[in-house]
Coordinates of C-alpha atoms in Angstrom, one line a residue:
M837 CA 0.0 -0.2 -0.1
T838 CA 3.0 2.4 0.7
Q839 CA 4.4 1.5 -2.5
V840 CA 1.0 2.2 -4.2
F841 CA 0.7 5.6 -2.5
I842 CA 4.0 6.8 -3.1
T843 CA 4.3 5.9 -6.9
T844 CA 0.9 7.4 -7.5
L845 CA 1.7 10.7 -5.9
G846 CA 5.1 10.6 -7.8
G847 CA 3.7 10.3 -10.9
L848 CA 0.9 13.2 -10.1
G849 CA 4.2 15.3 -9.0
L850 CA 5.6 14.4 -12.6
F851 CA 2.1 15.2 -14.1
L852 CA 2.1 18.5 -12.5
L853 CA 5.8 19.4 -13.5
G854 CA 5.4 18.3 -16.9
M855 CA 2.2 20.5 -17.0
K856 CA 4.3 23.7 -15.5
T857 CA 7.1 23.3 -17.7
M858 CA 4.9 23.1 -20.8
T859 CA 2.9 26.0 -20.0
E860 CA 5.7 28.3 -19.4
G861 CA 7.3 27.5 -22.3
L862 CA 4.5 28.1 -24.3
Q863 CA 3.8 31.5 -22.6
M864 CA 7.2 32.2 -23.4
S865 CA 7.2 31.1 -27.0
A866 CA 3.6 32.5 -27.5
G867 CA 3.6 35.9 -25.4
K868 CA 3.8 38.4 -28.3
R869 CA 1.0 36.4 -30.1
I870 CA -1.1 36.4 -26.9
K871 CA -0.6 39.8 -26.3
A872 CA -1.8 40.6 -29.8
I873 CA -4.6 38.3 -29.4
L874 CA -5.8 39.9 -26.2
S875 CA -5.5 43.6 -27.6
A876 CA -7.7 42.9 -30.6
V877 CA -10.1 41.3 -28.5
S878 CA -13.9 42.3 -29.6
S879 CA -16.6 43.4 -27.4
N880 CA -18.7 40.8 -29.1
R881 CA -19.2 38.1 -26.8
V882 CA -19.0 35.1 -28.9
L883 CA -15.6 36.2 -30.5
G884 CA -14.5 37.0 -26.8
C885 CA -15.2 33.2 -25.9
L886 CA -13.6 31.9 -29.2
T887 CA -10.4 34.1 -28.0
G888 CA -10.5 32.7 -24.8
T889 CA -10.8 29.2 -26.4
V890 CA -7.4 30.0 -28.6
V891 CA -5.1 31.7 -25.9
T892 CA -5.9 28.8 -23.4
A893 CA -5.6 26.3 -26.1
M894 CA -1.9 28.0 -26.7
V895 CA -0.9 28.1 -22.8
Q896 CA -2.3 24.8 -22.0
S897 CA -4.0 26.4 -18.5
S898 CA -7.1 27.8 -18.0
S899 CA -5.8 29.2 -14.7
A900 CA -3.0 30.9 -16.3
T901 CA -5.3 32.5 -18.8
T902 CA -8.0 33.4 -16.2
V903 CA -5.0 35.1 -14.1
M904 CA -3.8 36.7 -17.1
L905 CA -7.5 38.3 -17.9
I906 CA -8.1 39.7 -14.3
G907 CA -4.5 41.5 -14.7
F908 CA -5.7 43.0 -17.6
V909 CA -9.2 44.1 -16.2
T910 CA -7.4 45.5 -13.2
A911 CA -5.1 47.6 -15.8
G912 CA -8.2 49.0 -17.4
L913 CA -7.1 47.2 -20.9
M914 CA -10.2 45.2 -20.9
T915 CA -13.4 45.7 -19.6
L916 CA -15.5 43.4 -17.7
Q917 CA -17.7 41.8 -19.7
Q918 CA -14.8 41.1 -22.6
A919 CA -12.8 39.4 -19.7
V920 CA -15.9 37.2 -18.5
G921 CA -16.5 36.2 -22.2
M922 CA -12.9 34.9 -22.6
I923 CA -13.1 33.3 -19.3
L924 CA -15.7 31.3 -20.7
G925 CA -13.8 30.3 -23.5
A926 CA -10.8 29.4 -21.4
N927 CA -12.9 26.6 -19.7
I928 CA -13.4 25.4 -23.6
G929 CA -9.7 25.7 -24.0
T930 CA -8.3 23.8 -21.3
T931 CA -10.1 20.7 -22.5
V932 CA -7.6 20.6 -25.1
T933 CA -5.3 19.1 -22.4
A934 CA -7.3 16.1 -21.7
Q935 CA -8.1 15.4 -25.2
L936 CA -4.2 15.3 -25.4
I937 CA -3.9 13.0 -22.3
A938 CA -6.6 10.7 -23.9
F939 CA -4.5 10.0 -27.1
K940 CA -2.2 7.7 -25.1
L941 CA 0.9 8.8 -26.3
E942 CA 3.1 7.4 -23.5
S943 CA 5.5 5.8 -25.7
L944 CA 6.6 9.3 -26.8
A945 CA 7.4 10.3 -23.0
L946 CA 10.9 9.5 -22.8
P947 CA 12.1 10.4 -26.5
A948 CA 10.4 13.7 -26.0
I949 CA 12.2 14.2 -22.5
A950 CA 15.7 13.4 -24.6
V951 CA 15.0 16.3 -27.4
G952 CA 13.4 18.4 -24.8
V953 CA 16.6 18.3 -22.6
V954 CA 18.8 18.7 -25.5
L955 CA 17.1 21.7 -26.5
K956 CA 16.4 23.2 -23.4
Y957 CA 20.0 22.6 -22.1
F958 CA 22.3 22.5 -25.0
T959 CA 21.5 25.5 -27.6
Q960 CA 21.7 28.9 -27.0
Q961 CA 18.8 30.7 -28.8
K962 CA 16.0 31.6 -26.3
K963 CA 13.4 30.7 -28.8
T964 CA 14.6 27.1 -29.1
R965 CA 15.3 26.7 -25.5
Y966 CA 11.5 27.7 -25.0
I967 CA 10.4 25.1 -27.5
G968 CA 12.4 22.6 -25.2
D969 CA 10.6 23.4 -22.4
V970 CA 7.4 22.6 -24.2
I971 CA 8.9 19.5 -25.6
L972 CA 10.4 18.5 -22.3
G973 CA 7.2 19.2 -20.2
F974 CA 5.1 17.0 -22.7
G975 CA 7.3 14.0 -22.1
I976 CA 7.6 14.6 -18.3
L977 CA 3.5 14.9 -18.4
F978 CA 3.1 11.5 -20.2
Y979 CA 5.8 10.0 -18.4
G980 CA 4.0 11.0 -15.0
M981 CA 0.4 9.5 -16.7
T982 CA 2.6 6.0 -16.9
V983 CA 4.2 6.2 -13.4
M984 CA 0.5 6.5 -12.0
K985 CA -0.5 4.0 -14.2
N986 CA 2.2 1.4 -13.1
G987 CA 1.3 2.5 -9.2
L988 CA -2.1 1.7 -9.8
A989 CA -2.2 -1.5 -11.3
P990 CA -1.3 -3.8 -8.3
I991 CA -4.3 -2.6 -6.6
K992 CA -6.7 -3.5 -9.3
S993 CA -7.5 -7.2 -7.8
D994 CA -7.3 -5.8 -4.1
P995 CA -10.9 -5.9 -2.7
N996 CA -10.2 -3.4 -0.3
F997 CA -9.5 -0.7 -2.7
M998 CA -12.2 -1.9 -4.9
N999 CA -15.0 -1.3 -2.1
F1000 CA -13.4 2.2 -1.4
F1001 CA -13.9 2.9 -5.0
T1002 CA -17.3 1.8 -5.2
R1003 CA -18.3 5.0 -2.6
F1004 CA -18.0 7.2 -6.0
D1005 CA -21.1 5.7 -7.4
P1006 CA -23.2 8.4 -9.0
S1007 CA -26.4 6.4 -8.8
S1008 CA -27.5 7.9 -5.8
L1009 CA -27.9 11.3 -5.0
H1010 CA -25.6 11.1 -2.0
G1011 CA -22.9 9.2 -4.1
L1012 CA -23.2 11.8 -7.0
L1013 CA -22.6 14.7 -4.4
L1014 CA -19.5 12.7 -3.0
C1015 CA -18.1 12.5 -6.3
V1016 CA -18.2 16.3 -7.1
V1017 CA -17.1 17.4 -3.8
V1018 CA -14.2 14.9 -3.9
G1019 CA -13.2 16.2 -7.4
A1020 CA -13.5 19.6 -6.4
G1021 CA -11.5 19.2 -3.2
L1022 CA -8.7 17.3 -5.0
T1023 CA -8.4 20.4 -7.7
I1024 CA -8.2 23.0 -4.9
M1025 CA -5.4 21.0 -3.1
V1026 CA -3.4 20.7 -6.5
Q1027 CA -4.3 23.7 -7.9
S1028 CA -4.5 22.0 -11.3
S1029 CA -7.8 20.7 -13.1
S1030 CA -6.0 19.1 -15.8
A1031 CA -3.9 16.9 -13.1
T1032 CA -7.0 15.7 -11.2
I1033 CA -8.4 14.9 -14.6
G1034 CA -5.5 12.9 -15.9
L1035 CA -5.3 11.3 -12.4
T1036 CA -9.4 10.5 -12.9
M1037 CA -8.5 9.0 -16.2
T1038 CA -5.7 6.9 -15.0
L1039 CA -7.8 5.6 -12.1
A1040 CA -11.0 4.8 -14.8
S1041 CA -8.8 3.3 -17.2
Q1042 CA -7.5 0.9 -14.8
G1043 CA -11.2 0.0 -13.8
L1044 CA -10.9 1.3 -10.7
L1045 CA -13.8 3.8 -11.6
A1046 CA -17.0 3.4 -13.5
F1047 CA -17.6 6.2 -16.1
P1048 CA -20.4 7.8 -14.6
G1049 CA -18.6 8.2 -11.3
A1050 CA -15.3 9.5 -13.4
M1051 CA -17.7 12.0 -14.9
A1052 CA -19.0 13.1 -11.7
L1053 CA -15.3 13.7 -10.1
V1054 CA -14.3 15.8 -13.5
L1055 CA -17.4 18.1 -12.8
G1056 CA -16.4 18.8 -9.4
E1057 CA -13.0 19.2 -10.9
N1058 CA -14.4 22.1 -12.8
I1059 CA -15.7 23.8 -9.5
G1060 CA -12.0 23.1 -7.9
T1061 CA -10.3 25.0 -10.8
T1062 CA -12.0 28.6 -10.2
I1063 CA -9.9 28.8 -6.7
T1064 CA -6.8 30.2 -8.7
A1065 CA -9.1 33.0 -10.1
E1066 CA -10.2 33.6 -6.7
L1067 CA -6.5 33.7 -5.4
A1068 CA -5.4 36.2 -8.1
T1069 CA -8.0 38.7 -6.5
I1070 CA -6.3 38.6 -2.8
G1071 CA -4.8 42.1 -2.3
S1072 CA -6.5 43.6 -5.3
N1073 CA -8.1 46.9 -4.8
N1074 CA -9.8 46.4 -8.3
I1075 CA -13.5 46.0 -8.3
N1076 CA -13.6 44.6 -11.6
A1077 CA -11.1 42.0 -10.9
H1078 CA -13.0 40.7 -8.2
R1079 CA -16.1 40.7 -10.6
A1080 CA -14.3 38.6 -13.0
A1081 CA -13.3 36.1 -10.3
R1082 CA -17.1 36.1 -9.0
A1083 CA -18.4 35.6 -12.6
H1084 CA -16.0 32.5 -13.1
T1085 CA -16.8 30.8 -10.1
M1086 CA -20.5 31.2 -10.5
F1087 CA -20.3 29.9 -14.4
N1088 CA -18.8 26.6 -13.1
V1089 CA -20.7 26.0 -9.6
I1090 CA -24.0 26.9 -11.4
G1091 CA -23.1 24.7 -14.7
V1092 CA -22.1 22.1 -12.8
T1093 CA -25.5 22.2 -10.5
L1094 CA -27.4 22.2 -13.6
M1095 CA -25.6 19.4 -14.9
V1096 CA -26.0 17.4 -11.8
S1097 CA -29.8 17.7 -12.1
V1098 CA -29.8 16.0 -15.3
F1099 CA -26.9 13.5 -14.8
P1100 CA -28.2 10.2 -16.5
L1101 CA -28.6 12.2 -19.5
F1102 CA -25.6 14.2 -19.8
V1103 CA -23.6 10.8 -19.1
K1104 CA -26.1 9.3 -21.9
L1105 CA -25.3 11.9 -24.4
V1106 CA -21.4 11.7 -23.8
E1107 CA -21.5 7.9 -24.5
K1108 CA -23.5 8.6 -27.6
M1109 CA -21.2 11.3 -29.0
S1110 CA -18.1 9.3 -28.2
L1111 CA -19.4 6.7 -30.0
M1112 CA -20.4 8.7 -33.3
L1113 CA -17.1 10.1 -33.3
G1114 CA -15.6 6.8 -33.6
A1115 CA -14.6 5.5 -30.2
G1116 CA -15.4 2.0 -29.5
P1117 CA -17.4 0.7 -26.6
V1118 CA -16.5 2.3 -23.3
D1119 CA -16.2 -0.9 -21.5
E1120 CA -13.7 -2.4 -24.0
M1121 CA -10.8 -4.0 -22.4
V1122 CA -7.3 -4.9 -23.7
G1123 CA -4.3 -6.0 -22.0
G1124 CA -6.2 -5.3 -18.3
D1125 CA -7.2 -1.7 -19.2
L1126 CA -10.5 0.2 -20.2
V1127 CA -8.5 1.4 -23.8
N1128 CA -11.3 3.9 -24.5
M1129 CA -12.4 5.1 -21.1
A1130 CA -9.9 8.3 -21.4
R1131 CA -11.4 9.4 -24.7
Y1132 CA -15.0 9.3 -23.1
I1133 CA -13.9 11.4 -20.1
A1134 CA -12.1 13.6 -22.4
N1135 CA -15.2 14.0 -24.5
G1136 CA -17.2 14.6 -21.5
H1137 CA -15.1 17.2 -20.1
T1138 CA -15.2 19.1 -23.5
L1139 CA -19.1 18.8 -23.9
F1140 CA -19.8 19.8 -20.4
N1141 CA -17.7 23.2 -20.9
V1142 CA -19.3 23.8 -24.2
I1143 CA -22.7 23.5 -23.4
N1144 CA -22.1 25.6 -20.4
A1145 CA -20.0 28.6 -22.1
S1146 CA -23.0 28.4 -24.7
F1147 CA -25.6 28.6 -22.1
F1148 CA -23.8 31.5 -20.4
L1149 CA -23.1 33.3 -23.4
L1150 CA -27.0 33.6 -23.9
I1151 CA -27.1 35.2 -20.4
L1152 CA -23.8 37.0 -19.7
P1153 CA -25.5 40.2 -19.0
W1154 CA -27.2 38.5 -16.2
L1155 CA -24.1 36.8 -15.0
I1156 CA -22.4 39.9 -14.8
K1157 CA -25.2 41.7 -12.7
V1158 CA -25.1 39.0 -10.4
A1159 CA -21.4 38.7 -9.8
I1160 CA -21.7 42.8 -9.4
L1161 CA -24.0 42.1 -6.6
L1162 CA -21.8 39.2 -5.1
S1163 CA -18.5 41.5 -5.0
P1164 CA -17.3 44.3 -2.8
K1165 CA -18.8 47.7 -3.6
E1166 CA -16.9 49.9 -5.7
E1167 CA -15.0 53.0 -4.0
D1168 CA -16.3 56.6 -5.5
E1169 CA -12.7 58.0 -5.9
I1170 CA -9.2 56.8 -6.8
D1171 CA -7.5 56.0 -3.6
Y1172 CA -4.1 58.3 -4.3
Y1173 CA -2.4 57.1 -1.5
R1174 CA -2.6 53.2 -1.3
L1175 CA 0.6 51.4 -2.0
P1176 CA 0.7 48.9 -4.5
N1177 CA 0.2 45.1 -3.1
F1178 CA 1.7 42.9 -5.4
G1179 CA 2.7 39.5 -3.0
D1180 CA 3.7 36.5 -4.8
R1181 CA 0.4 35.4 -6.6
L1182 CA 1.3 36.6 -10.0
I1183 CA 5.2 36.2 -10.2
D1184 CA 5.4 32.8 -11.9
T1185 CA 3.1 34.2 -14.5
P1186 CA 5.3 37.0 -16.1
I1187 CA 2.6 38.4 -18.5
A1188 CA 0.0 38.7 -15.7
A1189 CA 2.5 40.4 -13.5
I1190 CA 3.7 43.1 -16.2
V1191 CA 0.0 44.0 -16.6
E1192 CA -0.6 44.1 -13.0
T1193 CA 2.6 46.3 -12.3
R1194 CA 1.4 48.6 -15.5
S1195 CA -1.9 48.9 -13.8
E1196 CA 0.0 50.2 -10.7
I1197 CA 2.1 52.5 -12.7
L1198 CA -1.3 54.0 -14.2
R1199 CA -2.2 54.7 -10.9
M1200 CA 0.9 56.2 -10.2
A1201 CA 0.7 58.5 -13.2
E1202 CA -2.7 59.4 -12.2
T1203 CA -1.3 60.6 -8.8
A1204 CA 1.4 62.7 -10.1
N1205 CA -1.5 64.2 -12.6
Y1206 CA -3.6 65.1 -9.4
T1207 CA -1.1 66.6 -7.4
F1208 CA -0.1 68.6 -10.2
R1209 CA -3.7 69.7 -11.4
K1210 CA -3.9 70.7 -7.5
T1211 CA -0.8 72.8 -7.1
V1212 CA -0.9 74.6 -9.9
K1213 CA -4.5 75.7 -8.9
R1214 CA -2.8 77.7 -6.2
L1215 CA -1.1 79.8 -8.5
R1216 CA -4.6 81.8 -8.7
D1217 CA -6.3 81.3 -5.4
R1218 CA -3.2 81.4 -3.3
D1219 CA -4.3 78.9 -0.6
Y1220 CA -1.7 78.1 1.6
K1221 CA -3.3 75.3 3.4
K1222 CA -4.5 73.6 0.3
L1223 CA -0.6 73.9 -1.0
A1224 CA 0.7 72.1 2.2
K1225 CA -0.6 68.8 1.0
W1226 CA 2.0 68.5 -1.6
R1227 CA 4.4 67.1 0.9
K1228 CA 2.2 64.0 1.6
V1229 CA 2.0 63.4 -2.4
E1230 CA 5.4 63.7 -3.1
N1231 CA 6.7 60.9 -0.2
H1232 CA 3.7 58.7 -1.5
L1233 CA 5.3 58.9 -5.3
D1234 CA 8.8 58.0 -3.7
D1235 CA 7.1 55.0 -2.1
M1236 CA 5.1 53.8 -5.0
Q1237 CA 8.6 54.1 -7.0
R1238 CA 10.6 52.3 -4.5
E1239 CA 7.5 49.5 -4.6
I1240 CA 7.0 48.9 -8.5
L1241 CA 10.9 48.9 -9.4
A1242 CA 11.6 46.0 -6.3
Y1243 CA 8.7 44.3 -7.9
L1244 CA 10.0 44.9 -11.5
T1245 CA 13.4 43.6 -10.6
R1246 CA 11.5 40.4 -9.3
I1247 CA 10.0 40.3 -12.8
Y1248 CA 13.1 40.5 -14.5
Q1249 CA 15.0 38.1 -12.5
S1250 CA 12.5 35.6 -13.1
D1251 CA 12.7 33.3 -16.4
V1252 CA 11.2 35.9 -18.9
S1253 CA 11.5 36.2 -22.7
E1254 CA 13.1 39.1 -24.6
S1255 CA 10.1 41.1 -25.2
E1256 CA 9.2 40.9 -21.7
A1257 CA 12.8 42.1 -20.5
K1258 CA 12.3 44.9 -23.0
E1259 CA 8.8 45.8 -21.5
V1260 CA 10.1 45.7 -17.9
S1261 CA 12.8 48.2 -19.0
S1262 CA 10.2 50.3 -20.6
L1263 CA 8.1 50.2 -17.1
M1264 CA 11.4 51.1 -15.5
R1265 CA 11.8 54.3 -17.2
M1266 CA 7.9 55.3 -16.8
T1267 CA 8.1 54.8 -13.2
N1268 CA 11.6 56.7 -12.8
N1269 CA 10.2 59.7 -14.8
I1270 CA 6.8 59.8 -13.0
E1271 CA 8.7 59.9 -9.8
R1272 CA 10.7 62.9 -11.3
I1273 CA 7.6 64.9 -12.3
G1274 CA 6.7 64.7 -8.5
D1275 CA 10.1 66.3 -8.0
S1276 CA 9.2 68.8 -10.3
V1277 CA 5.7 69.5 -8.8
E1278 CA 7.7 69.8 -5.4
N1279 CA 9.7 72.4 -6.8
I1280 CA 6.7 74.6 -8.4
A1281 CA 4.5 73.8 -4.7
Q1282 CA 7.9 75.4 -3.0
S1283 CA 8.2 78.4 -5.5
I1284 CA 4.5 79.2 -4.8
E1285 CA 5.1 79.1 -1.1
D1286 CA 7.6 81.5 -1.6
M1287 CA 5.5 83.6 -3.6
I1288 CA 2.5 83.3 -0.4
E1289 CA 4.9 83.9 2.1
N1290 CA 6.8 86.9 0.5
N1291 CA 3.6 88.5 -0.7
L1292 CA 5.0 88.6 -4.2
T1293 CA 2.5 89.1 -7.3
F1294 CA 3.2 88.6 -10.9
T1295 CA 1.8 90.7 -13.9
D1296 CA -1.3 89.9 -15.9
S1297 CA 0.7 89.0 -19.0
A1298 CA 3.2 86.9 -16.8
M1299 CA 0.2 85.1 -15.3
V1300 CA -1.4 84.6 -18.4
N1301 CA 1.5 83.3 -19.9
L1302 CA 2.4 80.7 -17.1
E1303 CA -1.4 79.3 -17.5
Q1304 CA -0.8 78.8 -21.1
L1305 CA 2.3 76.6 -20.3
V1306 CA 0.5 75.0 -17.6
T1307 CA -2.4 73.9 -19.9
A1308 CA 0.0 72.8 -22.1
V1309 CA 1.6 70.4 -19.8
A1310 CA -1.8 69.2 -18.2
E1311 CA -2.8 68.5 -22.0
F1312 CA 0.6 66.3 -21.9
M1313 CA 0.0 64.6 -18.8
N1314 CA -3.9 63.5 -19.9
L1315 CA -2.6 62.2 -23.0
L1316 CA 0.0 60.1 -21.2
T1317 CA -2.6 58.5 -18.7
S1318 CA -5.1 58.2 -21.2
A1319 CA -2.4 56.0 -23.8
M1320 CA -1.5 54.0 -20.6
R1321 CA -5.1 52.6 -21.2
Q1322 CA -5.4 52.6 -24.7
R1323 CA -2.4 53.8 -27.0
P1324 CA -4.0 56.0 -30.0
A1325 CA -2.8 55.6 -33.5
N1326 CA -1.2 59.2 -33.7
F1327 CA 0.2 58.9 -30.0
M1328 CA 3.8 59.9 -30.9
K1329 CA 2.5 62.6 -33.1
Q1330 CA 0.8 64.1 -30.3
A1331 CA 3.8 63.7 -27.9
D1332 CA 6.0 65.5 -30.4
R1333 CA 3.8 68.3 -30.8
L1334 CA 3.2 68.8 -27.2
E1335 CA 7.0 68.4 -26.6
N1336 CA 7.8 71.3 -28.8
T1337 CA 5.0 73.4 -28.1
I1338 CA 6.2 73.3 -24.4
D1339 CA 9.9 73.9 -25.5
A1340 CA 8.6 77.1 -27.8
L1341 CA 6.7 78.6 -25.1
R1342 CA 9.4 78.4 -22.5
E1343 CA 11.5 79.9 -25.0
Q1344 CA 8.9 82.6 -25.7
F1345 CA 8.1 83.7 -22.3
R1346 CA 11.7 83.7 -21.2
E1347 CA 12.3 86.5 -23.4
E1348 CA 9.1 88.0 -22.7
H1349 CA 10.3 88.0 -19.0
I1350 CA 13.6 89.6 -19.8
Q1351 CA 11.8 92.5 -21.7
R1352 CA 9.6 93.0 -18.3
L1353 CA 12.7 93.3 -16.3
R1354 CA 14.3 95.6 -18.4
S1355 CA 10.9 97.8 -18.7
C1356 CA 10.9 97.5 -15.0
E1357 CA 7.7 96.0 -15.0
C1358 CA 8.8 92.7 -13.0
G1359 CA 11.2 92.8 -9.7
I1360 CA 14.0 90.6 -9.1
D1361 CA 12.5 88.3 -6.4
Q1362 CA 9.3 87.7 -8.7
G1363 CA 11.5 87.2 -11.6
L1364 CA 13.6 84.3 -9.8
V1365 CA 10.3 82.5 -8.8
Y1366 CA 8.9 82.9 -12.4
V1367 CA 12.0 81.8 -14.1
S1368 CA 12.0 78.5 -11.7
L1369 CA 8.4 77.8 -12.4
L1370 CA 9.0 77.9 -16.3
T1371 CA 12.0 75.5 -15.8
N1372 CA 10.1 73.1 -13.7
L1373 CA 7.0 73.1 -16.1
E1374 CA 9.4 72.6 -19.0
K1375 CA 11.2 69.6 -17.0
I1376 CA 7.9 68.1 -16.8
G1377 CA 7.2 68.4 -20.5
D1378 CA 10.9 66.3 -20.6
Y1379 CA 9.8 63.7 -18.2
C1380 CA 6.2 63.4 -20.1
F1381 CA 8.2 63.0 -23.4
N1382 CA 10.3 59.9 -21.8
I1383 CA 7.5 58.2 -20.4
A1384 CA 5.6 58.3 -23.9
E1385 CA 8.5 56.9 -25.6
A1386 CA 8.4 53.8 -23.0
V1387 CA 4.9 53.8 -23.6
A1388 CA 5.1 53.7 -27.2
G1389 CA 7.9 50.9 -26.9
K1390 CA 10.7 53.2 -28.2
K1391 CA 12.7 53.3 -24.9

């Protein structure tokens, strides 16, 4: 019994390792394509579902896709309806793994491991190494299946084990619910529905589980996989991220509940469909194994998710409304003083981790924009009490910079592709320049403080010039925060125009200031403050242009 237990757990561990290696390799090699697909996602719910199916088939993990989608929702790059539609598709896409397992490719496991090791450890090109990860993961996955199969083989004739597995009999409501609960619990523990479905296939192929019992376990495993999305929202203050995770959980729980209510009909439908697709009888035995059982289970897994997704696509708006009701209430205003809370939940999924970091950088940019707008208002109203708040915001921007750079460094030190490494570099550039904007706003606030404390005033023409320059800088900052969400086609042209406008205005106003000094319209003290304001406003324009280049991917 000890040997059976150790061998089966070891095989499951190999399966999980192979799954993780293959998924990471697919993500690394297909990262650019995944982003291109996600960025082109349509608001049409059917196309969104198809997109989710394709992406999940590419990365071989619905959990990874769901975590990525929650990251995109958090960053504001995708609406809640788009994300939920794609999550429905992700549940269909993940069935590709079960279909792959059902082909019984165990004989290719060791050759795949050999080829994968050569490509991963004895080649120089990163793309080739990523392909090596995929092949190596494929081999380890199927070798794990073989180990599980061999580990379970001795207990097929043991009456004690047979009595244990007879409990998984869905002919009664109690037995059906037991199967669903056990399937959900196993998936929550191992954090992979593909692994638990693989284990279920192995048990059923060995004759330890009847086909109805195996299908009931698979339904439970579809509930268990939702825990990954729920865990991905822990620490997130984005309301839509919680709503997307809640919709995913509701989709699977309600779908399984409906399928349980018609379970005998569902089992018969799977059997008929499998026979129509050319599979042999479900109880056909060859060499002591039920050779067609895995194919039936894979078909049942696919059929359940296709039916479920089709049903919920029809009622998607209502699904989202209920998810909103079950999620935390939306805050009225942006919390400008909240520090990022990254944690470790996304660090193993670089695409999602980068997207989450981008959302925090956007919030940092909005905070800098907010404090800039509040500070320059004091030029007119000279409200010293309101002006004093700049210190709190400046210190907060410094803290945000440290948190974001530390997390980006962790991402960079993990196994990232060349495109992801370049994106991390761009995000670091954005973060540093936003912090420099905060420094310039601090200088502007201190200049305005000097004006108020020393009762200095500018001429009407000087105030008009300052406000004109402030308007141009504010337009540039608004353009950046907008482009961080969705970059317009002519973004860099607009950025070039605003940068040139700010530089030209600074030079023009400096010349006009010199003329006012010559005509004694302006005093020395006022002149020093005025020049400091012009200089810092022009610097903010420079920092904005640096950020624009990073947003556009140029630097």
